């Protein structure tokens, strides 16, 4: 049976999976959600014997029902290949009583690779299925990792262009270098004078601009998104939570049906939402623990039921989480509102107009699957150093947020269930922050001079992604003010 998708802001129209992937965002500004949650068709005990690629097919075929078996397997096999430096794609590492799901073994050493390796293939397949003849322009805002992973995935992909906006002073040195040295005739990178929320709002406004859409159509272009608002980004992320549970089963760390907890460091809410979708598919997850940094808008929401972005924006050492508008939360709000699009529109309008909305008591009760915590900068440093001194295992700043929040959660609840922590980036992506947390004497050193120090400390070989950027030529120098993003897009595409 075909699974259809509807917008969080209009339940009257439905689209196929390939149409939802192509559009990225619904015409009414809403995000696409499946009309119902499919279940895994094979028992987890059987999935436990499967490779990552086979697991991906078992999960994704339930969501992308208008793709043929051949089309979907082709997308999966082209995505999860030798560009990952481990055969298992997402290894589970046990350290200090928790299981770290390492999601950073792809080409850009961050978890975004897990979905952005396959999205270009899903998108180009969707375009063929829907007889699209326009060139597809991927428009993306990034807080650091999505940008490079999307650029890497879409570079020189026929029939596509990609434009990435990032906050000029809001990413790490390595993240910036990875983007500005990106090759590919169809790639553009722009630093904006503002923060990630400014970039994300600018992209959403461009998507909602009907006049611009008509101009672009005339010139032979149409927009799509590589952000986690695209269902083609979210569905591949469900896979690694199913895979993690299956691996724990295979390794006899748990028994079939035993509940686990999952901890996810999150800013835009996409990664933890994927874990929530995995739970809906039948993975026995007890608590989804949402870990925030000092920009704790999500933590406050789970504590109070009020989402309030009216606060100081704090630049932290976990920049991919420096976000005050968590776009993907809209999908959860829609679902806990009983799939009531009108109610969801009310909340989103309040957010746009006043920067705040408050959910009902009934909706608050529907958040029972979630727990939340946050870590300050000092606590992040303390956790990186503590885990290293106890175990020799080195984690990045984002993973440290999740690790600290898990320790806090365990202390408060005495919940001893086996727990998977989403390890979202390699420590090499945030070398200075990681090395300074372990040893303060590194504060005097430049970030890029620490590569060998980190390699010796972590006893991990320097990833190819880091070696490549150290000597790469800077190819992208364009900058713009946040209110000039539309004009910049037109200039890049040559549309006057």
Short mmCIF file of C-alpha atoms in Angstrom, two decimals:
data_model
loop_
_atom_site.label_atom_id
_atom_site.label_comp_id
_atom_site.label_asym_id
_atom_site.label_seq_id
_atom_site.Cartn_x
_atom_site.Cartn_y
_atom_site.Cartn_z
CA UNK A 1 0.00 0.00 0.00
CA UNK A 2 1.30 3.47 -0.86
CA UNK A 3 2.21 5.70 2.08
CA UNK A 4 1.25 9.31 1.42
CA UNK A 5 2.47 12.52 3.05
CA UNK A 6 0.60 15.61 4.19
CA UNK A 7 1.67 19.05 5.35
CA UNK A 8 1.74 20.02 9.03
CA UNK A 9 -0.21 23.13 7.99
CA UNK A 10 -2.84 21.68 5.69
CA UNK A 11 -4.31 18.19 6.01
CA UNK A 12 -6.47 18.29 2.89
CA UNK A 13 -3.77 17.57 0.32
CA UNK A 14 -1.50 14.55 0.16
CA UNK A 15 1.64 13.90 -1.91
CA UNK A 16 3.78 10.84 -2.61
CA UNK A 17 7.16 10.34 -0.94
CA UNK A 18 9.04 11.35 -4.10
CA UNK A 19 6.93 14.54 -4.44
CA UNK A 20 7.61 15.40 -0.78
CA UNK A 21 11.37 14.89 -1.30
CA UNK A 22 11.35 17.08 -4.42
CA UNK A 23 9.45 19.92 -2.77
CA UNK A 24 11.36 19.85 0.53
CA UNK A 25 8.85 22.24 2.10
CA UNK A 26 5.11 22.27 1.44
CA UNK A 27 3.64 25.21 -0.53
CA UNK A 28 1.92 26.42 2.67
CA UNK A 29 5.23 26.54 4.56
CA UNK A 30 4.51 23.30 6.44
CA UNK A 31 6.69 20.20 6.77
CA UNK A 32 5.71 16.85 5.30
CA UNK A 33 4.69 14.02 7.65
CA UNK A 34 3.48 10.51 6.79
CA UNK A 35 -0.30 10.10 7.08
CA UNK A 36 0.44 7.13 9.36
CA UNK A 37 3.52 5.45 10.83
CA UNK A 38 4.50 2.23 9.12
CA UNK A 39 5.80 -0.72 11.19
CA UNK A 40 8.92 -2.77 10.55
CA UNK A 41 7.90 -5.83 8.54
CA UNK A 42 10.68 -8.06 9.87
CA UNK A 43 11.42 -8.80 13.54
CA UNK A 44 14.41 -7.00 15.04
CA UNK A 45 15.99 -10.40 15.75
CA UNK A 46 16.12 -10.94 11.98
CA UNK A 47 17.32 -7.38 11.26
CA UNK A 48 20.15 -8.05 13.75
CA UNK A 49 21.76 -10.34 11.15
CA UNK A 50 21.64 -7.66 8.43
CA UNK A 51 24.26 -5.21 7.15
CA UNK A 52 23.68 -1.45 7.42
CA UNK A 53 22.63 -1.34 3.76
CA UNK A 54 20.10 -4.16 4.23
CA UNK A 55 18.72 -2.50 7.38
CA UNK A 56 18.39 0.78 5.44
CA UNK A 57 16.27 -0.98 2.83
CA UNK A 58 14.00 -2.58 5.48
CA UNK A 59 13.33 0.84 7.04
CA UNK A 60 13.21 3.08 4.00
CA UNK A 61 10.96 0.89 1.85
CA UNK A 62 8.20 1.42 4.43
CA UNK A 63 8.39 5.21 4.08
CA UNK A 64 9.32 5.61 0.40
CA UNK A 65 6.65 3.38 -1.08
CA UNK A 66 6.62 4.91 -4.57
CA UNK A 67 10.27 3.90 -5.13
CA UNK A 68 10.77 0.51 -6.74
CA UNK A 69 13.00 -2.04 -4.99
CA UNK A 70 15.65 -1.52 -7.66
CA UNK A 71 15.52 2.30 -7.36
CA UNK A 72 15.78 2.29 -3.57
CA UNK A 73 18.54 -0.33 -3.39
CA UNK A 74 20.49 1.59 -6.02
CA UNK A 75 20.23 4.79 -3.93
CA UNK A 76 21.31 2.92 -0.76
CA UNK A 77 24.26 1.12 -2.35
CA UNK A 78 25.57 4.30 -3.97
CA UNK A 79 25.33 6.19 -0.68
CA UNK A 80 26.75 3.73 1.85
CA UNK A 81 29.92 2.67 0.07
CA UNK A 82 33.68 3.15 0.42
CA UNK A 83 33.28 6.85 1.32
CA UNK A 84 32.62 5.58 4.88
CA UNK A 85 35.81 4.57 6.63
CA UNK A 86 34.26 1.65 8.58
CA UNK A 87 32.50 -1.36 7.09
CA UNK A 88 29.64 -1.17 9.60
CA UNK A 89 28.94 2.50 8.61
CA UNK A 90 27.76 3.38 12.16
CA UNK A 91 29.85 1.52 14.78
CA UNK A 92 28.72 1.20 18.40
CA UNK A 93 31.48 1.86 20.95
CA UNK A 94 30.98 1.01 24.62
CA UNK A 95 32.53 3.52 27.04
CA UNK A 96 31.77 4.20 30.69
CA UNK A 97 28.59 2.11 30.66
CA UNK A 98 26.95 3.72 27.60
CA UNK A 99 26.98 2.82 23.90
CA UNK A 100 28.23 5.60 21.62
CA UNK A 101 26.72 5.33 18.16
CA UNK A 102 29.49 6.82 16.00
CA UNK A 103 27.74 8.62 13.17
CA UNK A 104 30.82 10.42 11.86
CA UNK A 105 32.62 7.92 9.65
CA UNK A 106 31.49 9.49 6.36
CA UNK A 107 33.20 11.92 4.01
CA UNK A 108 32.71 15.01 6.18
CA UNK A 109 33.12 13.41 9.66
CA UNK A 110 29.68 14.39 11.01
CA UNK A 111 26.32 12.61 11.36
CA UNK A 112 24.84 14.65 8.51
CA UNK A 113 26.72 12.31 6.13
CA UNK A 114 24.37 9.49 7.12
CA UNK A 115 21.44 11.21 5.38
CA UNK A 116 23.19 13.55 2.96
CA UNK A 117 25.08 10.72 1.27
CA UNK A 118 21.75 9.32 0.07
CA UNK A 119 19.65 12.47 -0.41
CA UNK A 120 21.14 13.45 -3.81
CA UNK A 121 20.29 9.95 -5.12
CA UNK A 122 16.76 10.08 -3.66
CA UNK A 123 16.28 13.55 -5.11
CA UNK A 124 17.50 12.80 -8.64
CA UNK A 125 15.47 9.55 -8.67
CA UNK A 126 12.41 11.54 -7.51
CA UNK A 127 12.98 14.09 -10.28
CA UNK A 128 13.01 11.35 -12.94
CA UNK A 129 9.90 9.72 -11.46
CA UNK A 130 8.03 13.04 -11.59
CA UNK A 131 9.35 14.05 -15.06
CA UNK A 132 11.04 17.19 -13.73
CA UNK A 133 12.98 19.02 -16.42
CA UNK A 134 14.02 22.11 -14.46
CA UNK A 135 17.42 22.29 -12.81
CA UNK A 136 16.95 21.65 -9.07
CA UNK A 137 18.48 24.30 -6.82
CA UNK A 138 19.29 22.95 -3.37
CA UNK A 139 19.05 25.84 -0.94
CA UNK A 140 20.42 25.20 2.54
CA UNK A 141 21.15 27.04 5.77
CA UNK A 142 23.77 25.44 7.98
CA UNK A 143 25.06 25.77 11.51
CA UNK A 144 28.20 23.99 10.33
CA UNK A 145 27.74 20.34 9.42
CA UNK A 146 24.77 20.17 7.04
CA UNK A 147 26.51 22.61 4.68
CA UNK A 148 29.61 20.54 4.00
CA UNK A 149 27.75 17.23 3.94
CA UNK A 150 25.22 18.63 1.44
CA UNK A 151 27.96 20.23 -0.70
CA UNK A 152 29.87 16.98 -0.73
CA UNK A 153 26.76 14.97 -1.64
CA UNK A 154 25.54 17.28 -4.41
CA UNK A 155 28.88 18.38 -5.92
CA UNK A 156 28.70 17.85 -9.69
CA UNK A 157 25.42 15.88 -9.46
CA UNK A 158 23.81 16.38 -12.86
CA UNK A 159 20.65 18.50 -12.94
CA UNK A 160 21.33 20.16 -9.58
CA UNK A 161 22.90 23.31 -8.13
CA UNK A 162 23.57 23.85 -4.44
CA UNK A 163 23.75 27.13 -2.51
CA UNK A 164 24.75 27.01 1.17
CA UNK A 165 24.42 29.90 3.63
CA UNK A 166 26.35 29.76 6.92
CA UNK A 167 26.82 32.25 9.81
CA UNK A 168 30.21 33.88 9.22
CA UNK A 169 31.31 33.76 12.88
CA UNK A 170 29.24 30.80 14.01
CA UNK A 171 31.15 27.72 12.81
CA UNK A 172 34.45 26.06 13.75
CA UNK A 173 37.62 26.63 11.73
CA UNK A 174 37.47 23.10 10.29
CA UNK A 175 33.76 23.43 9.43
CA UNK A 176 34.43 26.70 7.62
CA UNK A 177 37.42 25.32 5.72
CA UNK A 178 35.45 22.25 4.68
CA UNK A 179 32.82 24.49 3.07
CA UNK A 180 34.93 27.23 1.49
CA UNK A 181 37.29 24.74 -0.17
CA UNK A 182 34.46 22.66 -1.70
CA UNK A 183 35.01 21.81 -5.37
CA UNK A 184 32.24 21.35 -7.91
CA UNK A 185 30.96 23.52 -10.75
CA UNK A 186 27.45 23.55 -9.27
CA UNK A 187 28.42 24.60 -5.70
CA UNK A 188 28.11 28.03 -4.04
CA UNK A 189 28.89 28.93 -0.43
CA UNK A 190 27.91 32.24 1.18
CA UNK A 191 28.83 33.58 4.64
CA UNK A 192 26.04 35.68 6.11
CA UNK A 193 26.43 38.50 8.61
CA UNK A 194 24.17 37.00 11.27
CA UNK A 195 23.53 33.76 13.15
CA UNK A 196 22.11 30.40 12.06
CA UNK A 197 18.51 31.41 12.81
CA UNK A 198 18.95 34.39 10.44
CA UNK A 199 20.21 32.02 7.74
CA UNK A 200 17.40 29.52 8.34
CA UNK A 201 14.70 32.23 8.34
CA UNK A 202 16.14 33.68 5.12
CA UNK A 203 15.99 30.28 3.40
CA UNK A 204 12.39 29.71 4.58
CA UNK A 205 11.37 33.14 3.27
CA UNK A 206 12.92 32.38 -0.11
CA UNK A 207 11.02 29.07 -0.24
CA UNK A 208 7.77 30.91 0.51
CA UNK A 209 8.33 33.64 -2.11
CA UNK A 210 5.85 32.84 -4.91
CA UNK A 211 7.08 35.68 -7.11
CA UNK A 212 10.64 34.36 -6.97
CA UNK A 213 9.40 30.82 -7.62
CA UNK A 214 7.71 32.03 -10.84
CA UNK A 215 10.86 33.94 -11.90
CA UNK A 216 13.01 30.87 -11.35
CA UNK A 217 10.59 28.59 -13.17
CA UNK A 218 10.79 30.94 -16.14
CA UNK A 219 14.60 30.64 -16.00
CA UNK A 220 14.45 26.82 -15.74
CA UNK A 221 15.05 26.36 -11.99
CA UNK A 222 13.11 25.02 -9.02
CA UNK A 223 14.04 24.94 -5.32
CA UNK A 224 14.43 21.99 -3.01
CA UNK A 225 16.04 21.64 0.41
CA UNK A 226 18.80 19.52 1.93
CA UNK A 227 17.96 20.63 5.48
CA UNK A 228 16.31 18.20 7.87
CA UNK A 229 12.98 19.81 6.97
CA UNK A 230 13.18 17.54 3.89
CA UNK A 231 11.58 14.16 4.58
CA UNK A 232 14.34 12.68 2.38
CA UNK A 233 16.79 13.77 5.09
CA UNK A 234 14.72 12.50 8.00
CA UNK A 235 13.89 8.98 6.77
CA UNK A 236 17.55 7.87 6.34
CA UNK A 237 18.22 9.01 9.92
CA UNK A 238 15.63 6.57 11.29
CA UNK A 239 17.81 3.75 9.96
CA UNK A 240 20.70 4.12 12.39
CA UNK A 241 18.47 3.88 15.46
CA UNK A 242 16.96 0.64 14.15
CA UNK A 243 20.50 -0.55 13.33
CA UNK A 244 21.83 0.37 16.81
CA UNK A 245 19.11 -1.64 18.54
CA UNK A 246 19.68 -4.58 16.18
CA UNK A 247 23.45 -4.51 16.87
CA UNK A 248 22.91 -4.49 20.65
CA UNK A 249 20.71 -7.54 20.10
CA UNK A 250 23.28 -9.27 17.88
CA UNK A 251 26.06 -8.56 20.40
CA UNK A 252 23.89 -9.99 23.19
CA UNK A 253 24.03 -6.71 25.11
CA UNK A 254 20.21 -6.80 25.35
CA UNK A 255 17.48 -9.41 24.93
CA UNK A 256 14.79 -9.17 22.26
CA UNK A 257 12.12 -6.67 23.31
CA UNK A 258 14.25 -5.08 26.05
CA UNK A 259 13.76 -1.32 26.18
CA UNK A 260 16.72 1.03 25.70
CA UNK A 261 17.15 4.80 26.08
CA UNK A 262 18.48 7.07 23.36
CA UNK A 263 20.27 10.37 24.04
CA UNK A 264 20.61 12.89 21.21
CA UNK A 265 22.39 16.27 21.25
CA UNK A 266 20.01 18.43 19.30
CA UNK A 267 19.39 21.95 18.06
CA UNK A 268 17.08 21.63 15.06
CA UNK A 269 15.31 18.55 16.50
CA UNK A 270 15.66 16.41 13.34
CA UNK A 271 18.01 13.77 14.73
CA UNK A 272 15.95 13.04 17.85
CA UNK A 273 12.73 13.13 15.81
CA UNK A 274 14.20 10.31 13.69
CA UNK A 275 14.62 8.29 16.92
CA UNK A 276 10.97 9.06 17.78
CA UNK A 277 9.96 7.76 14.32
CA UNK A 278 12.03 4.60 14.97
CA UNK A 279 10.04 4.11 18.20
CA UNK A 280 6.78 4.48 16.24
CA UNK A 281 8.04 1.78 13.85
CA UNK A 282 8.38 -0.65 16.75
CA UNK A 283 11.90 -0.19 18.17
CA UNK A 284 11.62 -0.66 21.98
CA UNK A 285 12.84 2.78 23.09
CA UNK A 286 11.90 3.84 26.64
CA UNK A 287 13.04 7.47 26.76
CA UNK A 288 14.22 9.85 24.06
CA UNK A 289 16.55 12.15 25.98
CA UNK A 290 16.88 15.56 24.35
CA UNK A 291 20.27 17.13 25.18
CA UNK A 292 20.73 20.91 24.79
CA UNK A 293 23.70 23.24 25.19
CA UNK A 294 23.47 26.76 26.68
CA UNK A 295 20.89 27.62 23.97
CA UNK A 296 18.43 25.51 25.94
CA UNK A 297 15.20 26.51 24.22
CA UNK A 298 14.25 22.81 23.80
CA UNK A 299 15.07 21.92 27.40
CA UNK A 300 12.87 24.78 28.61
CA UNK A 301 10.09 23.66 26.27
CA UNK A 302 10.07 20.12 27.64
CA UNK A 303 10.11 21.44 31.21
CA UNK A 304 7.34 24.03 30.81
CA UNK A 305 5.36 23.38 27.62
CA UNK A 306 6.27 26.91 26.45
CA UNK A 307 8.53 27.39 23.44
CA UNK A 308 10.19 30.79 23.75
CA UNK A 309 12.91 31.94 21.37
CA UNK A 310 13.04 35.42 22.93
CA UNK A 311 16.40 35.07 24.62
CA UNK A 312 20.07 35.77 24.09
CA UNK A 313 21.67 33.71 21.31
CA UNK A 314 24.82 32.15 22.77
CA UNK A 315 27.81 31.09 20.67
CA UNK A 316 29.11 27.85 22.20
CA UNK A 317 31.77 25.24 21.45
CA UNK A 318 28.96 23.01 20.08
CA UNK A 319 27.94 25.37 17.23
CA UNK A 320 25.74 22.88 15.34
CA UNK A 321 23.33 23.19 18.28
CA UNK A 322 23.42 26.99 18.48
CA UNK A 323 19.82 27.30 17.32
CA UNK A 324 16.78 29.02 18.84
CA UNK A 325 14.18 27.99 16.24
CA UNK A 326 14.06 24.19 16.07
CA UNK A 327 12.37 23.67 12.71
CA UNK A 328 11.73 19.96 13.08
CA UNK A 329 9.87 20.39 16.35
CA UNK A 330 6.92 21.49 14.21
CA UNK A 331 6.43 17.87 13.10
CA UNK A 332 6.17 16.71 16.71
CA UNK A 333 3.87 19.62 17.66
CA UNK A 334 1.54 18.67 14.79
CA UNK A 335 1.48 15.01 15.88
CA UNK A 336 0.84 15.68 19.59
CA UNK A 337 -1.89 18.17 18.62
CA UNK A 338 -3.73 15.15 17.19
CA UNK A 339 -2.64 15.89 13.60
CA UNK A 340 -4.58 19.14 13.79
CA UNK A 341 -3.11 21.40 11.08
CA UNK A 342 -5.15 24.46 12.11
CA UNK A 343 -3.91 24.21 15.69
CA UNK A 344 -0.33 23.81 14.50
CA UNK A 345 -0.66 26.87 12.22
CA UNK A 346 -1.79 28.87 15.26
CA UNK A 347 1.36 27.86 17.19
CA UNK A 348 3.66 28.61 14.25
CA UNK A 349 2.03 32.02 13.70
CA UNK A 350 2.52 32.82 17.40
CA UNK A 351 6.18 31.83 17.06
CA UNK A 352 6.60 34.03 13.99
CA UNK A 353 4.75 37.01 15.48
CA UNK A 354 5.68 36.90 19.17
CA UNK A 355 8.57 34.40 19.27
CA UNK A 356 6.66 32.20 21.71
CA UNK A 357 3.86 29.61 21.92
CA UNK A 358 2.43 27.49 24.74
CA UNK A 359 1.02 24.00 24.25
CA UNK A 360 -2.00 22.61 26.15
CA UNK A 361 -1.77 20.30 29.17
CA UNK A 362 -3.06 17.42 27.02
CA UNK A 363 -0.25 17.99 24.50
CA UNK A 364 2.26 18.19 27.33
CA UNK A 365 1.13 14.76 28.51
CA UNK A 366 1.71 13.42 24.98
CA UNK A 367 5.42 14.25 25.42
CA UNK A 368 5.86 11.35 27.86
CA UNK A 369 8.34 9.61 25.54
CA UNK A 370 10.81 12.46 26.07
CA UNK A 371 13.17 13.58 28.81
CA UNK A 372 15.46 16.60 28.55
CA UNK A 373 18.61 18.07 30.02
CA UNK A 374 21.29 20.59 29.18
CA UNK A 375 25.01 21.10 29.67
CA UNK A 376 26.86 24.38 30.21
CA UNK A 377 30.22 25.05 28.55
CA UNK A 378 32.05 24.15 31.79
CA UNK A 379 30.11 20.87 32.04
CA UNK A 380 30.92 20.01 28.40
CA UNK A 381 34.65 20.50 29.08
CA UNK A 382 34.40 18.54 32.31
CA UNK A 383 32.73 15.59 30.51
CA UNK A 384 35.27 15.49 27.65
CA UNK A 385 38.14 15.49 30.14
CA UNK A 386 36.47 13.07 32.58
CA UNK A 387 35.56 10.47 29.94
CA UNK A 388 39.06 10.67 28.44
CA UNK A 389 40.77 10.27 31.82
CA UNK A 390 38.54 7.34 32.79
CA UNK A 391 38.49 5.45 29.50
CA UNK A 392 40.86 7.04 26.94
CA UNK A 393 37.85 7.64 24.68
CA UNK A 394 37.77 11.12 23.11
CA UNK A 395 34.42 12.68 22.12
CA UNK A 396 33.56 15.97 20.43
CA UNK A 397 31.72 18.85 22.10
CA UNK A 398 28.23 17.92 20.82
CA UNK A 399 28.57 14.30 21.94
CA UNK A 400 29.83 15.63 25.29
CA UNK A 401 26.58 17.60 25.72
CA UNK A 402 24.65 14.33 25.29
CA UNK A 403 27.06 12.36 27.49
CA UNK A 404 26.80 14.89 30.34
CA UNK A 405 23.00 15.04 30.07
CA UNK A 406 22.86 11.23 30.21
CA UNK A 407 24.96 11.14 33.40
CA UNK A 408 22.63 13.78 34.89
CA UNK A 409 19.51 11.86 33.80
CA UNK A 410 20.84 8.60 35.31
CA UNK A 411 21.61 10.30 38.62
CA UNK A 412 18.16 11.90 38.83
CA UNK A 413 16.04 8.92 37.68
CA UNK A 414 18.17 5.91 38.72
CA UNK A 415 17.16 4.49 35.31
CA UNK A 416 19.73 1.77 34.52
CA UNK A 417 18.42 0.78 31.09
CA UNK A 418 21.06 0.28 28.38
CA UNK A 419 21.54 3.59 26.61
CA UNK A 420 22.67 4.63 23.14
CA UNK A 421 24.26 8.09 22.82
CA UNK A 422 24.25 9.60 19.34
CA UNK A 423 27.85 10.64 18.73
CA UNK A 424 27.29 13.25 16.06
CA UNK A 425 30.75 14.50 15.08
CA UNK A 426 34.38 13.48 15.10
CA UNK A 427 36.53 15.27 17.70
CA UNK A 428 38.65 16.37 14.71
CA UNK A 429 35.84 18.69 13.67
CA UNK A 430 36.24 20.72 16.88
CA UNK A 431 39.91 20.13 17.68
CA UNK A 432 40.65 23.25 19.68
CA UNK A 433 37.64 22.89 21.99
CA UNK A 434 38.33 19.19 22.54
CA UNK A 435 42.07 19.53 23.16
CA UNK A 436 41.61 22.54 25.48
CA UNK A 437 39.04 20.57 27.49
CA UNK A 438 41.59 17.77 27.95
CA UNK A 439 44.58 20.05 28.56
CA UNK A 440 44.27 23.82 29.05
CA UNK A 441 47.82 24.44 27.80
CA UNK A 442 46.47 24.02 24.23
CA UNK A 443 44.70 27.40 24.51
CA UNK A 444 47.81 29.09 23.14
CA UNK A 445 47.92 26.92 20.00
CA UNK A 446 46.12 27.50 16.70
CA UNK A 447 43.37 24.98 15.93
CA UNK A 448 44.87 23.60 12.75
CA UNK A 449 48.23 22.93 14.42
CA UNK A 450 46.59 20.41 16.79
CA UNK A 451 45.92 17.63 14.30
CA UNK A 452 48.82 15.42 15.38
CA UNK A 453 48.22 16.20 19.08
CA UNK A 454 44.65 14.95 18.82
CA UNK A 455 45.74 11.88 16.87
CA UNK A 456 48.21 10.94 19.64
CA UNK A 457 45.72 11.69 22.42
CA UNK A 458 42.75 9.82 20.91
CA UNK A 459 44.92 7.10 19.31
CA UNK A 460 42.87 7.61 16.16
CA UNK A 461 44.29 8.19 12.71
CA UNK A 462 43.73 11.64 11.18
CA UNK A 463 40.61 11.37 8.95
CA UNK A 464 41.06 11.98 5.21
CA UNK A 465 38.46 14.79 5.46
CA UNK A 466 40.82 16.75 7.74
CA UNK A 467 43.98 16.01 5.75
CA UNK A 468 42.25 17.26 2.60
CA UNK A 469 41.19 20.68 3.93
CA UNK A 470 44.56 21.53 5.46
CA UNK A 471 46.12 22.08 2.03
CA UNK A 472 43.01 22.85 -0.02
CA UNK A 473 42.56 26.08 -1.94
CA UNK A 474 39.83 28.50 -0.80
CA UNK A 475 37.25 28.67 -3.61
CA UNK A 476 34.29 30.46 -2.00
CA UNK A 477 34.60 33.98 -0.55
CA UNK A 478 31.10 35.41 -1.07
CA UNK A 479 29.43 37.18 1.90
CA UNK A 480 26.11 38.98 2.34
CA UNK A 481 23.84 40.58 4.93
CA UNK A 482 21.01 38.37 6.18
CA UNK A 483 18.41 40.54 4.38
CA UNK A 484 20.24 40.20 1.05
CA UNK A 485 20.00 36.41 0.73
CA UNK A 486 17.30 36.48 -1.97
CA UNK A 487 19.29 38.94 -4.10
CA UNK A 488 22.40 36.77 -3.62
CA UNK A 489 20.56 33.63 -4.80
CA UNK A 490 19.34 35.49 -7.93
CA UNK A 491 22.85 36.76 -8.60
CA UNK A 492 24.37 33.24 -8.29
CA UNK A 493 21.75 31.78 -10.64
CA UNK A 494 22.02 34.68 -13.07
CA UNK A 495 18.32 35.54 -12.73
CA UNK A 496 17.72 39.29 -13.02
#
